[in-house]
Tab-separated table of C-alpha atoms in Angstrom:
chain	number	residue	atom	x	y	z
S	263	MET	CA	83.392	151.225	101.388
S	264	LYS	CA	86.567	151.709	99.413
S	265	ASN	CA	88.534	152.149	103.046
S	266	CYS	CA	86.553	148.703	104.296
S	267	ILE	CA	87.977	146.858	101.162
S	268	ILE	CA	91.215	148.317	101.772
S	269	MET	CA	91.492	147.365	105.086
S	270	ALA	CA	90.205	143.888	104.581
S	271	SER	CA	92.999	143.646	102.100
S	272	LEU	CA	95.618	144.312	104.153
S	273	PHE	CA	94.592	142.358	107.383
S	274	LEU	CA	94.625	139.256	104.814
S	275	ALA	CA	98.031	140.213	103.714
S	276	ILE	CA	99.129	140.381	107.324
S	277	ALA	CA	97.688	137.314	108.432
S	278	ALA	CA	99.146	135.716	105.432
S	279	SER	CA	102.798	136.691	105.876
S	280	SER	CA	102.127	135.646	109.839
S	281	ALA	CA	101.206	132.105	108.954
S	282	GLY	CA	104.243	131.770	106.652
S	283	TYR	CA	106.501	133.257	109.206
S	284	ALA	CA	105.150	130.738	111.858
S	285	GLN	CA	105.056	127.855	109.459
S	286	GLN	CA	109.056	128.830	108.745
S	287	ARG	CA	109.623	128.727	112.386
S	288	LEU	CA	107.912	125.360	113.098
S	289	ASP	CA	109.739	123.861	110.246
S	290	TYR	CA	113.206	125.211	112.068
S	291	LEU	CA	112.283	123.676	115.501
S	292	GLY	CA	111.375	120.374	113.552
S	293	GLN	CA	114.585	119.799	111.834
S	294	ALA	CA	116.924	121.343	114.709
S	295	GLY	CA	115.438	118.396	116.940
S	296	VAL	CA	115.193	117.589	120.355
S	297	GLY	CA	118.734	119.161	120.789
S	298	ALA	CA	117.246	122.578	120.149
S	299	VAL	CA	116.374	122.847	123.636
S	300	LEU	CA	119.946	123.197	124.963
S	301	TYR	CA	120.658	125.689	122.179
S	302	ARG	CA	118.164	128.225	123.689
S	303	ALA	CA	120.492	129.303	127.089
S	304	PRO	CA	121.572	132.526	127.746
S	305	GLU	CA	125.357	133.091	126.325
S	306	ALA	CA	128.094	132.669	128.950
S	307	THR	CA	129.344	135.764	130.367
S	308	LYS	CA	133.348	136.188	129.546
S	309	LEU	CA	135.535	138.051	131.619
S	310	PRO	CA	136.085	141.667	130.885
S	311	TYR	CA	139.567	141.916	130.659
S	312	GLY	CA	142.622	139.530	129.819
S	313	PHE	CA	143.808	137.313	132.597
S	314	GLU	CA	146.403	134.793	133.418
S	315	GLY	CA	145.347	131.070	133.934
S	316	THR	CA	142.132	129.942	132.763
S	317	GLN	CA	138.594	130.504	134.503
S	318	TYR	CA	137.826	126.746	133.138
S	319	VAL	CA	138.331	123.783	134.957
S	320	TYR	CA	141.611	122.321	132.904
S	321	SER	CA	141.758	124.250	129.801
S	322	GLU	CA	140.118	126.868	127.616
S	323	LYS	CA	139.635	123.757	124.753
S	324	PHE	CA	135.904	122.640	124.886
S	325	GLU	CA	135.705	118.574	125.350
S	326	GLU	CA	133.618	116.425	123.784
S	327	GLY	CA	130.937	114.793	126.235
S	328	THR	CA	127.553	113.359	127.263
S	329	LEU	CA	124.717	115.235	129.055
S	330	ARG	CA	121.906	114.625	131.036
S	331	TYR	CA	119.533	117.599	130.727
S	332	ASN	CA	115.961	118.026	131.792
S	333	ASP	CA	115.292	114.324	131.655
S	334	VAL	CA	117.339	113.732	128.283
S	335	THR	CA	120.592	112.328	127.552
S	336	TYR	CA	122.386	114.299	124.782
S	337	SER	CA	126.115	112.938	123.347
S	338	GLY	CA	128.582	114.254	121.461
S	339	ILE	CA	128.064	117.834	123.312
S	340	SER	CA	131.268	120.536	123.264
S	341	LEU	CA	131.383	120.996	126.914
S	342	ASN	CA	133.629	122.981	129.569
S	343	LEU	CA	132.870	123.756	133.114
S	344	ASN	CA	133.725	127.187	134.278
S	345	ALA	CA	135.354	126.963	137.468
S	346	ASN	CA	135.390	130.334	138.667
S	347	ALA	CA	131.587	130.795	138.249
S	348	ASP	CA	130.625	127.419	138.555
S	349	GLU	CA	128.662	126.933	135.674
S	350	LEU	CA	128.661	124.447	132.845
S	351	HIS	CA	128.996	125.879	129.096
S	352	ILE	CA	128.415	124.478	125.730
S	353	MET	CA	129.524	125.630	122.633
S	354	VAL	CA	127.204	125.813	119.461
S	355	PRO	CA	128.773	123.639	117.049
S	356	THR	CA	127.740	125.905	114.281
S	357	SER	CA	128.538	129.103	115.123
S	358	MET	CA	131.196	128.693	118.227
S	359	VAL	CA	128.833	130.495	120.659
S	360	VAL	CA	129.366	129.878	124.200
S	361	LEU	CA	125.878	129.516	126.371
S	362	GLU	CA	125.564	128.784	130.048
S	363	LEU	CA	122.989	126.102	131.037
S	364	ASP	CA	120.691	126.390	133.686
S	365	LYS	CA	121.818	124.250	136.707
S	366	GLN	CA	118.685	123.232	138.157
S	367	TRP	CA	118.322	120.874	134.539
S	368	VAL	CA	121.473	119.272	134.713
S	369	GLU	CA	121.934	116.202	136.211
S	370	TRP	CA	124.980	114.556	135.100
S	371	PHE	CA	127.593	115.230	132.499
S	372	THR	CA	131.081	113.857	131.316
S	373	MET	CA	134.012	115.587	129.786
S	374	GLY	CA	136.188	112.846	128.188
S	375	GLU	CA	136.258	110.242	130.479
S	376	LYS	CA	135.618	112.221	133.614
S	377	LYS	CA	132.218	112.374	135.184
S	378	PHE	CA	130.618	114.988	137.116
S	379	ILE	CA	127.006	115.459	138.882
S	380	ALA	CA	125.234	118.722	139.543
S	381	ALA	CA	124.069	119.085	143.204
S	382	GLY	CA	120.833	121.153	143.656
S	383	GLY	CA	118.014	121.212	141.158
S	384	LYS	CA	116.896	117.555	140.461
S	385	ASN	CA	119.803	116.231	142.709
S	386	ARG	CA	119.901	116.602	146.316
S	387	PHE	CA	122.488	115.480	148.387
S	388	GLU	CA	122.706	116.215	152.284
S	389	GLY	CA	125.560	118.443	153.172
S	390	LEU	CA	126.729	119.552	149.682
S	391	GLN	CA	126.193	123.204	148.384
S	392	GLU	CA	124.475	123.409	145.172
S	393	GLY	CA	126.891	123.028	142.595
S	394	TYR	CA	128.925	120.619	139.717
S	395	TYR	CA	131.509	117.781	141.485
S	396	GLN	CA	133.637	115.403	139.792
S	397	ILE	CA	132.984	111.704	140.699
S	398	LEU	CA	136.366	110.342	141.627
S	399	HIS	CA	134.958	107.313	143.107
S	400	ASN	CA	131.771	105.715	142.946
S	401	GLY	CA	131.350	102.413	145.046
S	402	GLU	CA	129.866	101.699	148.375
S	403	GLY	CA	130.702	105.343	149.227
S	404	MET	CA	130.958	108.269	146.837
S	405	LEU	CA	134.368	110.245	146.567
S	406	LEU	CA	133.341	113.677	144.660
S	407	LYS	CA	135.842	116.871	143.970
S	408	LYS	CA	134.739	120.434	144.132
S	409	HIS	CA	136.857	122.303	141.414
S	410	ILE	CA	136.791	126.355	142.145
S	411	LYS	CA	138.927	128.996	140.685
S	412	ARG	CA	139.335	132.632	142.424
S	413	ILE	CA	140.501	135.320	140.927
S	414	THR	CA	143.747	136.114	143.425
S	415	SER	CA	145.256	139.485	142.201
S	416	MET	CA	144.139	142.051	140.124
S	417	LYS	CA	146.709	144.765	137.862
S	418	LEU	CA	145.126	147.748	137.336
S	419	LYS	CA	147.731	149.079	134.817
S	420	LYS	CA	147.013	145.934	132.734
S	421	LEU	CA	143.638	145.496	133.248
S	422	SER	CA	144.219	141.763	133.685
S	423	TYR	CA	143.430	138.952	136.354
S	424	LYS	CA	145.263	136.327	137.948
S	425	ILE	CA	143.311	132.969	138.756
S	426	LYS	CA	143.972	130.225	140.855
S	427	ASN	CA	143.160	126.461	141.176
S	428	LYS	CA	141.863	124.783	144.192
S	429	GLN	CA	140.126	121.528	145.197
S	430	ASN	CA	137.803	120.496	147.708
S	431	PHE	CA	137.050	116.850	148.411
S	432	PHE	CA	133.714	115.466	149.897
């Protein structure tokens, strides 16, 4: 009988603490709002060694922009396009951690005055490979630019990469 009372007390204590934890988590998600969806992405992969140049489209600096992700438009997001891996990265404002967004949910984004679309996922364009394209002209016809950066050489003694820029137009 004594063992039953101890087991019942232990069960109630665990259940009460679990309910408190679940309530804290729900409160956090409520406070974080709809933007929390963006910050559930995996951390972006970093190049393992030093490199000359940048893997990002223009510079290492993240630019404020607008993003259409999973049918929701977010503004004031710190964005950068990794042209080496063709990945869209965002920076978490509170921790400065860089995350990689899932391409299938990205529709379009802006970095400063530049606008980009994501081909693939929700946007299917005949003749275009999946990836991110800068919109240079959007009117009767559309002119797109694909930024590509590739590692062109590697120095084993210094463990460093050299990254070269290339553009394709569509």
